[in-house]
Amino acid sequence: MILALTNQKGGVGKTTLAINLSAALAEKGLSVLLVDLDPQANASSGLGVRVSASRSLYAALAGKRPPGDLIISTPYGVSLLPSSVDLAGGEVELLDLPDREFLLRNILADLSPRYDFVILDCPPSLGILTVNALCAAEGVVIPLQCEYYALEGLSLLVRTLRRVREGLNSGLFLFGIVLTMYDGRNRLSREVAEEVRRHFRWTVFETLIPRTVRLSEAPSHGKPITAYEPRGRAAEAFRRLAEEVARRARQKGQAIG
Ligand code: ADP
Ligand code: MG
C-alpha cells in the first residue's frame, strides 16, 4: 500500500508522522519504504541520514540514478529513499521533464511490490513534488493539528485531491485523517478533535498523537520515538496507530467524497 502523507500546511506533524508511523509498522514486522519528498530532508535527518544531491531521491527523479541504488537501510527496520538539503532548487528542474507528474510513480513501479507499505513524506506545498506523491499513491493520509486553525486549508487540499483523482490518478482515495499534537488538558485541543470527528467520522483514526517534547527531541538524535523512548506514551500511540493503519490497509479505504 502506497500512502502519501499530505497537508500543504507546514508544521502540522507530517514528517513526525512519516518517521514514527514507518518505524512502528516496521517494528510489527512489516516491510516499509519511507520516501522523503521534502527538500528540507527532515524525514532523512530524523532517521540519522544525510546524503548529497547525487545520492538523493532527486537523482532518481531526474533519471540520473537507478532508484534501487539510493535506498538506505536504517537500524530501525525502515528502508529510506532520502532527500537532500542541497536540492531545494531541484523542483524547478523537474518541471521541464516530460511526464513530470509521474516521475515518482515510474520510480515506484518496480520498487513498491517489495514492501508492505511505502510512506511518502510530502513537502508543505501543493507543488509538483506533492502532485508526484498524489499520482504515485493509492491512499492519502492527512495529518491535522489539534489547534484552532486545523481545518483551514483543508478544502483546498480536498479540491486538489479531487482534481488529481479526476485527471491523473483515478484510484486515489482518502485513507484517513490523523489528529496530531493532541493535548488532553487543553479544552481547545479536545474541541477540535471532537469537531473533526463529527465532520469526518470513520475517516479519522481512533489514535490521537499526543503533544510531547519527546517527539520533538527524537529527530535531533536521528531516532524514531520507538527507539528514543520505547516505553513512552508517544511510542505507544504510534504502535496503536500502526495497528489501525495495518487493519485499514487490509480493509482498504473509501473514495474521496
Ligand atoms: P511538518 O512535516 O508538517 O512540517 P513536523 O513533523 O516537522 O511537521 O513538525 C513540526 C514541528 O513540530 C517539529 O519541530 C516537530 O518536532 C514538532 N512536533 C510534531 N509533532 C509533535 C508532537 N506530537 N508533539 C510535540 N512536537 C511535535
Ligand atoms: Mg515535513
Short mmCIF file of C-alpha atoms and ligand atoms in Angstrom, two decimals:
data_model
loop_
_atom_site.label_atom_id
_atom_site.label_comp_id
_atom_site.label_asym_id
_atom_site.label_seq_id
_atom_site.Cartn_x
_atom_site.Cartn_y
_atom_site.Cartn_z
CA MET A 1 0.00 0.00 0.00
CA ILE A 2 1.45 3.37 -1.05
CA LEU A 3 0.37 6.20 1.28
CA ALA A 4 1.03 9.92 0.74
CA LEU A 5 1.16 11.97 3.96
CA THR A 6 -0.14 15.29 2.75
CA ASN A 7 -1.12 18.67 4.13
CA GLN A 8 0.12 21.79 2.40
CA LYS A 9 0.45 23.49 5.78
CA GLY A 10 3.91 23.28 7.31
CA GLY A 11 4.43 22.24 10.91
CA VAL A 12 1.33 20.05 11.25
CA GLY A 13 3.31 16.90 12.01
CA LYS A 14 3.66 15.23 8.57
CA THR A 15 7.32 14.34 8.97
CA THR A 16 6.93 13.27 12.61
CA LEU A 17 4.11 11.01 11.46
CA ALA A 18 6.13 9.71 8.48
CA ILE A 19 9.15 8.72 10.59
CA ASN A 20 7.30 7.27 13.55
CA LEU A 21 4.49 5.51 11.72
CA SER A 22 7.10 3.91 9.43
CA ALA A 23 9.16 2.76 12.41
CA ALA A 24 6.10 1.43 14.26
CA LEU A 25 4.96 -0.52 11.18
CA ALA A 26 8.49 -1.93 10.79
CA GLU A 27 8.51 -2.91 14.47
CA LYS A 28 5.40 -5.01 13.75
CA GLY A 29 7.46 -6.93 11.22
CA LEU A 30 6.09 -5.18 8.12
CA SER A 31 8.46 -4.06 5.36
CA VAL A 32 8.42 -0.29 4.94
CA LEU A 33 9.97 2.11 2.46
CA LEU A 34 9.91 5.75 3.55
CA VAL A 35 10.32 8.22 0.67
CA ASP A 36 11.44 11.71 1.65
CA LEU A 37 9.99 14.11 -0.91
CA ASP A 38 10.74 17.29 1.02
CA PRO A 39 13.89 19.21 0.01
CA GLN A 40 14.20 20.13 3.69
CA ALA A 41 15.08 16.43 4.20
CA ASN A 42 13.69 16.29 7.74
CA ALA A 43 12.50 12.69 7.40
CA SER A 44 16.03 11.70 6.34
CA SER A 45 17.88 13.58 9.08
CA GLY A 46 15.29 12.40 11.62
CA LEU A 47 16.45 8.85 10.89
CA GLY A 48 20.09 9.90 11.09
CA VAL A 49 20.64 10.01 7.32
CA ARG A 50 22.31 12.86 5.42
CA VAL A 51 23.18 12.43 1.74
CA SER A 52 24.44 14.63 -1.08
CA ALA A 53 22.23 15.55 -4.01
CA SER A 54 23.68 12.80 -6.19
CA ARG A 55 22.57 10.16 -3.63
CA SER A 56 19.10 11.60 -3.07
CA LEU A 57 15.66 10.84 -4.49
CA TYR A 58 16.11 13.70 -6.94
CA ALA A 59 18.89 11.85 -8.73
CA ALA A 60 16.33 9.12 -9.40
CA LEU A 61 13.52 11.55 -10.30
CA ALA A 62 15.82 13.27 -12.78
CA GLY A 63 16.72 9.87 -14.27
CA LYS A 64 20.39 10.11 -13.25
CA ARG A 65 20.49 7.11 -10.89
CA PRO A 66 18.54 3.85 -10.60
CA PRO A 67 16.32 4.34 -7.52
CA GLY A 68 17.18 0.94 -6.04
CA ASP A 69 20.81 2.10 -5.64
CA LEU A 70 19.75 5.02 -3.46
CA ILE A 71 17.79 3.13 -0.80
CA ILE A 72 19.40 3.15 2.65
CA SER A 73 18.66 0.57 5.34
CA THR A 74 18.23 2.24 8.73
CA PRO A 75 18.78 0.49 12.09
CA TYR A 76 15.02 0.80 12.72
CA GLY A 77 13.89 -1.62 10.06
CA VAL A 78 12.76 1.19 7.77
CA SER A 79 14.25 1.49 4.28
CA LEU A 80 14.71 5.11 3.26
CA LEU A 81 14.82 6.84 -0.11
CA PRO A 82 16.41 10.05 1.19
CA SER A 83 16.13 13.67 0.22
CA SER A 84 18.97 16.14 0.20
CA VAL A 85 19.11 19.66 1.53
CA ASP A 86 21.27 20.78 -1.43
CA LEU A 87 18.38 20.26 -3.71
CA ALA A 88 15.87 22.89 -2.77
CA GLY A 89 16.07 24.07 -6.41
CA GLY A 90 15.58 20.60 -7.87
CA GLU A 91 11.84 21.08 -8.05
CA VAL A 92 12.24 23.65 -10.82
CA GLU A 93 14.33 21.27 -12.91
CA LEU A 94 11.63 18.61 -12.68
CA LEU A 95 9.05 20.98 -14.15
CA ASP A 96 10.75 20.70 -17.57
CA LEU A 97 10.73 16.92 -17.75
CA PRO A 98 8.18 15.09 -19.87
CA ASP A 99 5.69 13.12 -17.78
CA ARG A 100 6.61 15.37 -14.87
CA GLU A 101 3.63 14.34 -12.70
CA PHE A 102 4.51 10.64 -12.99
CA LEU A 103 8.23 10.59 -12.21
CA LEU A 104 7.68 9.11 -8.75
CA ARG A 105 5.04 6.67 -9.93
CA ASN A 106 7.50 5.35 -12.52
CA ILE A 107 10.25 5.01 -9.92
CA LEU A 108 8.00 3.14 -7.50
CA ALA A 109 6.53 0.78 -10.12
CA ASP A 110 9.37 -1.72 -9.66
CA LEU A 111 10.14 -0.94 -6.01
CA SER A 112 6.78 -0.84 -4.28
CA PRO A 113 5.84 -4.54 -4.73
CA ARG A 114 8.78 -5.39 -2.44
CA TYR A 115 7.21 -3.54 0.51
CA ASP A 116 4.07 -3.85 2.62
CA PHE A 117 3.97 -0.05 2.96
CA VAL A 118 5.52 2.81 1.03
CA ILE A 119 5.16 6.04 3.01
CA LEU A 120 5.58 9.33 1.14
CA ASP A 121 6.52 12.37 3.25
CA CYS A 122 5.35 15.41 1.26
CA PRO A 123 6.72 18.96 1.36
CA PRO A 124 4.48 21.74 2.73
CA SER A 125 3.03 22.85 -0.61
CA LEU A 126 0.80 21.59 -3.38
CA GLY A 127 3.61 21.89 -5.93
CA ILE A 128 4.97 19.36 -8.38
CA LEU A 129 6.54 17.12 -5.70
CA THR A 130 3.26 16.74 -3.83
CA VAL A 131 1.46 16.16 -7.15
CA ASN A 132 4.00 13.41 -7.87
CA ALA A 133 3.19 11.86 -4.49
CA LEU A 134 -0.55 12.03 -5.19
CA CYS A 135 -0.07 10.43 -8.61
CA ALA A 136 2.04 7.61 -7.17
CA ALA A 137 -0.09 6.96 -4.09
CA GLU A 138 -3.03 4.66 -3.54
CA GLY A 139 -4.19 6.36 -0.35
CA VAL A 140 -3.84 9.80 1.21
CA VAL A 141 -3.26 10.33 4.92
CA ILE A 142 -3.93 13.85 6.20
CA PRO A 143 -2.36 14.88 9.50
CA LEU A 144 -4.35 17.59 11.27
CA GLN A 145 -3.04 19.55 14.22
CA CYS A 146 -5.47 19.78 17.15
CA GLU A 147 -5.42 23.57 17.06
CA TYR A 148 -7.76 26.36 16.20
CA TYR A 149 -6.93 26.64 12.50
CA ALA A 150 -6.76 22.89 11.92
CA LEU A 151 -9.46 22.85 9.26
CA GLU A 152 -8.17 25.94 7.46
CA GLY A 153 -6.79 24.94 4.08
CA LEU A 154 -8.46 21.56 4.19
CA SER A 155 -10.99 22.43 1.49
CA LEU A 156 -8.16 23.43 -0.86
CA LEU A 157 -6.46 20.12 -0.15
CA VAL A 158 -9.65 18.14 -0.76
CA ARG A 159 -10.18 20.05 -4.04
CA THR A 160 -6.64 19.18 -5.10
CA LEU A 161 -7.21 15.52 -4.28
CA ARG A 162 -10.40 15.52 -6.38
CA ARG A 163 -8.61 17.16 -9.29
CA VAL A 164 -5.80 14.62 -9.18
CA ARG A 165 -8.34 11.81 -9.00
CA GLU A 166 -10.28 13.14 -11.99
CA GLY A 167 -7.30 13.85 -14.21
CA LEU A 168 -4.23 11.92 -13.14
CA ASN A 169 -4.83 9.09 -10.66
CA SER A 170 -8.39 7.77 -10.68
CA GLY A 171 -7.70 5.16 -7.98
CA LEU A 172 -6.65 7.67 -5.31
CA PHE A 173 -8.67 7.52 -2.08
CA LEU A 174 -8.65 9.16 1.33
CA PHE A 175 -7.06 6.58 3.61
CA GLY A 176 -7.54 8.52 6.82
CA ILE A 177 -7.05 11.59 8.98
CA VAL A 178 -4.61 11.55 11.88
CA LEU A 179 -5.08 14.00 14.74
CA THR A 180 -1.66 15.21 15.87
CA MET A 181 -0.26 17.31 18.71
CA TYR A 182 -3.21 16.46 20.91
CA ASP A 183 -3.15 17.87 24.42
CA GLY A 184 -5.91 16.32 26.53
CA ARG A 185 -5.53 19.01 29.23
CA ASN A 186 -6.31 21.72 26.73
CA ARG A 187 -10.02 22.32 26.10
CA LEU A 188 -9.44 23.68 22.61
CA SER A 189 -7.48 20.58 21.64
CA ARG A 190 -10.38 18.37 22.80
CA GLU A 191 -12.94 20.53 20.99
CA VAL A 192 -11.01 20.49 17.71
CA ALA A 193 -10.64 16.70 17.91
CA GLU A 194 -14.40 16.34 18.52
CA GLU A 195 -15.28 18.69 15.66
CA VAL A 196 -13.01 16.88 13.20
CA ARG A 197 -14.56 13.57 14.22
CA ARG A 198 -18.08 14.97 13.75
CA HIS A 199 -17.16 16.15 10.26
CA PHE A 200 -15.12 13.23 9.02
CA ARG A 201 -16.41 10.35 11.16
CA TRP A 202 -14.89 6.96 10.27
CA THR A 203 -12.06 8.58 8.30
CA VAL A 204 -10.41 9.81 11.50
CA PHE A 205 -8.14 7.28 13.19
CA GLU A 206 -9.03 6.49 16.82
CA THR A 207 -5.46 7.02 17.95
CA LEU A 208 -4.55 10.58 18.92
CA ILE A 209 -0.88 11.54 18.64
CA PRO A 210 -0.07 13.38 21.88
CA ARG A 211 1.85 16.62 22.03
CA THR A 212 5.06 15.76 23.84
CA VAL A 213 8.51 17.29 23.85
CA ARG A 214 9.96 13.78 23.39
CA LEU A 215 8.63 13.71 19.83
CA SER A 216 10.38 16.97 19.01
CA GLU A 217 13.65 15.80 20.62
CA ALA A 218 13.89 12.41 18.92
CA PRO A 219 14.88 13.69 15.42
CA SER A 220 17.93 15.50 16.78
CA HIS A 221 19.15 12.07 17.92
CA GLY A 222 18.33 10.62 14.49
CA LYS A 223 15.89 8.15 16.03
CA PRO A 224 12.20 7.36 15.79
CA ILE A 225 10.32 7.60 19.09
CA THR A 226 10.07 3.81 19.33
CA ALA A 227 13.88 3.77 19.71
CA TYR A 228 14.32 7.07 21.56
CA GLU A 229 11.74 6.44 24.29
CA PRO A 230 10.33 2.99 23.56
CA ARG A 231 8.05 2.81 26.61
CA GLY A 232 6.76 6.40 26.45
CA ARG A 233 3.18 7.31 25.62
CA ALA A 234 4.12 8.72 22.19
CA ALA A 235 5.76 5.43 21.16
CA GLU A 236 2.70 3.56 22.42
CA ALA A 237 0.43 5.90 20.42
CA PHE A 238 2.36 5.24 17.22
CA ARG A 239 2.16 1.48 17.85
CA ARG A 240 -1.63 1.76 18.19
CA LEU A 241 -1.80 3.90 15.06
CA ALA A 242 0.33 1.37 13.14
CA GLU A 243 -2.12 -1.32 14.22
CA GLU A 244 -5.06 0.75 12.90
CA VAL A 245 -3.25 1.57 9.66
CA ALA A 246 -2.40 -2.07 9.04
CA ARG A 247 -6.01 -3.10 9.75
CA ARG A 248 -7.40 -0.38 7.48
CA ALA A 249 -4.96 -1.32 4.72
CA ARG A 250 -6.37 -4.83 4.83
CA GLN A 251 -9.90 -3.47 4.50
CA LYS A 252 -8.87 -0.71 2.06
CA GLY A 253 -10.29 2.79 2.27
CA GLN A 254 -13.16 4.52 0.58
CA ALA A 255 -13.23 7.04 -2.24
CA ILE A 256 -12.82 10.73 -1.53
CA GLY A 257 -16.34 12.18 -1.32
P1 ADP B 1 5.59 19.07 9.02
O1 ADP B 1 6.37 17.95 8.43
O2 ADP B 1 4.12 19.00 8.75
O3 ADP B 1 6.15 20.42 8.67
P2 ADP B 1 6.81 18.29 11.54
O4 ADP B 1 6.51 16.85 11.76
O5 ADP B 1 8.17 18.64 11.05
O6 ADP B 1 5.69 18.94 10.62
O7 ADP B 1 6.51 19.03 12.91
C1 ADP B 1 6.73 20.43 13.08
C2 ADP B 1 7.41 20.66 14.43
O8 ADP B 1 6.56 20.23 15.49
C3 ADP B 1 8.69 19.88 14.59
O9 ADP B 1 9.60 20.65 15.33
C4 ADP B 1 8.28 18.65 15.37
O10 ADP B 1 9.33 18.13 16.14
C5 ADP B 1 7.17 19.20 16.25
N1 ADP B 1 6.15 18.17 16.51
C6 ADP B 1 5.46 17.43 15.61
N2 ADP B 1 4.58 16.62 16.21
C7 ADP B 1 4.69 16.85 17.54
C8 ADP B 1 4.04 16.32 18.71
N3 ADP B 1 3.08 15.40 18.61
N4 ADP B 1 4.42 16.80 19.92
C9 ADP B 1 5.39 17.74 20.02
N5 ADP B 1 6.04 18.27 18.98
C10 ADP B 1 5.70 17.84 17.74
MG MG B 2 7.88 17.91 7.00
#
